[in-house]
């Protein structure tokens, strides 16, 4: 697949898209990072307290169960509390990942203002604009942050050259 390098996106295109996306998603990234850090710190504090509570349990009041049962409870006590901590960690991680994914979906669906698109298209080369038009397939709806992210991915994967080759194929097959 040989293409003309003058008709390919430039490093400036990648930088313009990266900067626009950074401005559009910076708040989302900061909020998700802050929430993750706060939840991790709070959970660490709670795990330490939970394990300390488990170590402080006194089974001497259960002598009626017998010495073997009390010995077994004392022997397996730390494993129980660490297993409970691990289970709660998985549940909290599940909810945290769900929060981040939901937040990312909302950001990807956010519409981009005309001013941002105007500034971006002034910086993009013609091949990069072609890729943006290719990604933005339904022009009845405004361009979203997700469209810009997909444009950046497609530019990195060589979509401009593929579009150019498809146009050459179409020209050859048109009577």
CSV table of C-alpha atoms in Angstrom, one decimal:
chain,number,residue,atom,x,y,z
A,1,UNK,CA,0.0,0.0,0.0
A,2,UNK,CA,2.1,2.9,-1.3
A,3,UNK,CA,0.8,6.3,-0.6
A,4,UNK,CA,1.9,9.9,-1.1
A,5,UNK,CA,3.4,11.2,2.1
A,6,UNK,CA,2.1,14.7,1.4
A,7,UNK,CA,-1.4,13.3,1.7
A,8,UNK,CA,-0.8,11.8,5.2
A,9,UNK,CA,-1.5,13.3,8.6
A,10,UNK,CA,1.3,15.1,10.3
A,11,UNK,CA,2.6,15.1,13.8
A,12,UNK,CA,0.9,18.5,14.2
A,13,UNK,CA,-2.4,16.7,13.6
A,14,UNK,CA,-1.7,14.3,16.4
A,15,UNK,CA,-0.7,17.1,18.7
A,16,UNK,CA,-3.8,19.2,17.9
A,17,UNK,CA,-6.1,16.3,18.6
A,18,UNK,CA,-4.2,15.3,21.8
A,19,UNK,CA,-4.4,18.8,23.1
A,20,UNK,CA,-8.1,19.2,22.3
A,21,UNK,CA,-8.9,15.9,23.9
A,22,UNK,CA,-6.8,16.8,27.0
A,23,UNK,CA,-8.8,20.0,27.4
A,24,UNK,CA,-12.1,18.2,27.0
A,25,UNK,CA,-11.3,15.3,29.3
A,26,UNK,CA,-9.0,16.8,32.0
A,27,UNK,CA,-11.8,17.3,34.5
A,28,UNK,CA,-13.0,13.7,34.1
A,29,UNK,CA,-9.5,12.4,34.6
A,30,UNK,CA,-8.9,14.5,37.6
A,31,UNK,CA,-12.2,13.5,39.2
A,32,UNK,CA,-11.7,9.8,38.6
A,33,UNK,CA,-8.2,9.9,39.9
A,34,UNK,CA,-9.2,11.8,43.0
A,35,UNK,CA,-12.2,9.5,43.7
A,36,UNK,CA,-9.9,6.4,43.2
A,37,UNK,CA,-7.3,7.8,45.6
A,38,UNK,CA,-9.8,8.8,48.3
A,39,UNK,CA,-11.6,5.4,48.1
A,40,UNK,CA,-8.2,3.5,48.2
A,41,UNK,CA,-7.0,5.5,51.2
A,42,UNK,CA,-10.3,5.1,53.1
A,43,UNK,CA,-10.4,1.4,52.2
A,44,UNK,CA,-6.9,0.9,53.5
A,45,UNK,CA,-7.8,2.5,56.8
A,46,UNK,CA,-10.8,0.3,57.1
A,47,UNK,CA,-8.9,-2.9,56.3
A,48,UNK,CA,-6.3,-2.1,58.9
A,49,UNK,CA,-9.2,-1.5,61.4
A,50,UNK,CA,-11.0,-4.7,60.3
A,51,UNK,CA,-7.9,-6.9,60.7
A,52,UNK,CA,-7.1,-5.3,64.1
A,53,UNK,CA,-10.6,-6.0,65.2
A,54,UNK,CA,-10.3,-9.6,64.2
A,55,UNK,CA,-7.0,-10.0,66.0
A,56,UNK,CA,-8.6,-8.6,69.2
A,57,UNK,CA,-11.5,-11.1,69.4
A,58,UNK,CA,-11.3,-13.2,72.5
A,59,UNK,CA,-12.8,-16.7,72.2
A,60,UNK,CA,-12.5,-17.6,75.9
A,61,UNK,CA,-16.2,-17.2,76.4
A,62,UNK,CA,-16.8,-20.1,74.0
A,63,UNK,CA,-15.3,-22.8,76.3
A,64,UNK,CA,-18.6,-24.6,76.3
A,65,UNK,CA,-18.0,-25.6,72.6
A,66,UNK,CA,-14.9,-27.5,73.7
A,67,UNK,CA,-11.2,-26.9,73.5
A,68,UNK,CA,-10.9,-28.3,70.0
A,69,UNK,CA,-13.5,-25.9,68.6
A,70,UNK,CA,-12.0,-22.9,70.4
A,71,UNK,CA,-8.5,-23.8,69.2
A,72,UNK,CA,-9.8,-24.1,65.6
A,73,UNK,CA,-11.5,-20.7,65.9
A,74,UNK,CA,-8.3,-19.1,67.2
A,75,UNK,CA,-6.2,-20.8,64.5
A,76,UNK,CA,-8.4,-19.8,61.5
A,77,UNK,CA,-9.4,-16.3,62.9
A,78,UNK,CA,-6.8,-14.3,60.8
A,79,UNK,CA,-7.7,-16.1,57.6
A,80,UNK,CA,-11.4,-15.3,58.1
A,81,UNK,CA,-10.8,-11.6,58.5
A,82,UNK,CA,-8.3,-11.4,55.6
A,83,UNK,CA,-10.8,-13.3,53.4
A,84,UNK,CA,-13.5,-10.8,54.4
A,85,UNK,CA,-11.2,-7.9,53.6
A,86,UNK,CA,-10.4,-9.5,50.2
A,87,UNK,CA,-14.0,-10.0,49.4
A,88,UNK,CA,-14.9,-6.4,50.3
A,89,UNK,CA,-11.9,-5.2,48.3
A,90,UNK,CA,-13.3,-7.0,45.2
A,91,UNK,CA,-16.7,-5.5,45.7
A,92,UNK,CA,-15.4,-2.0,46.2
A,93,UNK,CA,-13.1,-2.4,43.1
A,94,UNK,CA,-16.1,-3.5,41.1
A,95,UNK,CA,-18.1,-0.4,42.0
A,96,UNK,CA,-15.0,1.8,41.5
A,97,UNK,CA,-14.4,0.4,38.0
A,98,UNK,CA,-18.1,0.8,37.2
A,99,UNK,CA,-18.0,4.4,38.3
A,100,UNK,CA,-15.0,5.1,36.1
A,101,UNK,CA,-16.5,3.4,33.1
A,102,UNK,CA,-19.8,5.2,33.5
A,103,UNK,CA,-18.0,8.5,33.8
A,104,UNK,CA,-16.0,7.8,30.7
A,105,UNK,CA,-19.1,6.9,28.7
A,106,UNK,CA,-20.7,10.2,29.8
A,107,UNK,CA,-17.6,12.1,28.7
A,108,UNK,CA,-17.4,10.3,25.4
A,109,UNK,CA,-21.1,11.1,24.7
A,110,UNK,CA,-20.5,14.8,25.5
A,111,UNK,CA,-21.0,17.1,22.5
A,112,UNK,CA,-18.1,19.3,21.4
A,113,UNK,CA,-18.8,23.0,21.0
A,114,UNK,CA,-18.5,24.6,17.6
A,115,UNK,CA,-15.7,26.8,18.8
A,116,UNK,CA,-13.5,23.8,19.7
A,117,UNK,CA,-14.2,22.2,16.4
A,118,UNK,CA,-13.5,25.4,14.6
A,119,UNK,CA,-10.1,25.8,16.4
A,120,UNK,CA,-9.3,22.1,15.8
A,121,UNK,CA,-10.1,22.1,12.1
A,122,UNK,CA,-8.0,25.2,11.6
A,123,UNK,CA,-5.0,23.2,12.8
A,124,UNK,CA,-5.7,19.8,11.1
A,125,UNK,CA,-4.4,18.9,7.7
A,126,UNK,CA,-6.8,17.7,4.9
A,127,UNK,CA,-6.1,14.0,5.5
A,128,UNK,CA,-6.8,14.4,9.2
A,129,UNK,CA,-10.1,16.2,8.3
A,130,UNK,CA,-11.0,13.4,6.0
A,131,UNK,CA,-10.5,10.9,8.8
A,132,UNK,CA,-12.6,13.1,11.1
A,133,UNK,CA,-15.4,13.1,8.5
A,134,UNK,CA,-15.1,9.3,8.2
A,135,UNK,CA,-15.4,8.8,11.9
A,136,UNK,CA,-18.3,11.3,12.1
A,137,UNK,CA,-20.6,9.0,10.1
A,138,UNK,CA,-24.0,10.4,11.2
A,139,UNK,CA,-24.0,14.2,10.5
A,140,UNK,CA,-27.4,14.6,12.0
A,141,UNK,CA,-25.8,14.6,15.4
A,142,UNK,CA,-23.0,16.9,16.6
A,143,UNK,CA,-19.4,15.7,17.0
A,144,UNK,CA,-18.7,14.1,20.4
A,145,UNK,CA,-15.6,13.7,22.5
A,146,UNK,CA,-15.8,10.0,21.6
A,147,UNK,CA,-15.6,10.9,17.9
A,148,UNK,CA,-12.5,12.9,18.5
A,149,UNK,CA,-10.9,10.0,20.5
A,150,UNK,CA,-11.7,7.6,17.7
A,151,UNK,CA,-10.3,10.0,15.1
A,152,UNK,CA,-7.0,10.1,17.1
A,153,UNK,CA,-7.0,6.3,17.2
A,154,UNK,CA,-7.7,6.0,13.5
A,155,UNK,CA,-5.0,8.5,12.6
A,156,UNK,CA,-2.5,6.5,14.6
A,157,UNK,CA,-3.6,3.3,12.8
A,158,UNK,CA,-3.2,4.7,9.3
A,159,UNK,CA,-6.8,5.4,8.4
A,160,UNK,CA,-5.9,8.3,6.1
A,161,UNK,CA,-3.9,6.0,3.8
A,162,UNK,CA,-6.7,3.4,3.8
A,163,UNK,CA,-9.3,6.1,2.8
A,164,UNK,CA,-6.9,7.3,0.0
A,165,UNK,CA,-6.5,3.7,-1.3
A,166,UNK,CA,-10.3,3.2,-1.2
A,167,UNK,CA,-10.8,6.4,-3.2
A,168,UNK,CA,-8.2,5.2,-5.7
A,169,UNK,CA,-10.0,1.8,-6.0
A,170,UNK,CA,-13.3,3.6,-6.5
A,171,UNK,CA,-11.8,5.8,-9.2
A,172,UNK,CA,-10.5,2.7,-11.0
A,173,UNK,CA,-13.8,0.9,-10.8
A,174,UNK,CA,-16.0,3.8,-11.9
A,175,UNK,CA,-16.8,3.7,-15.6
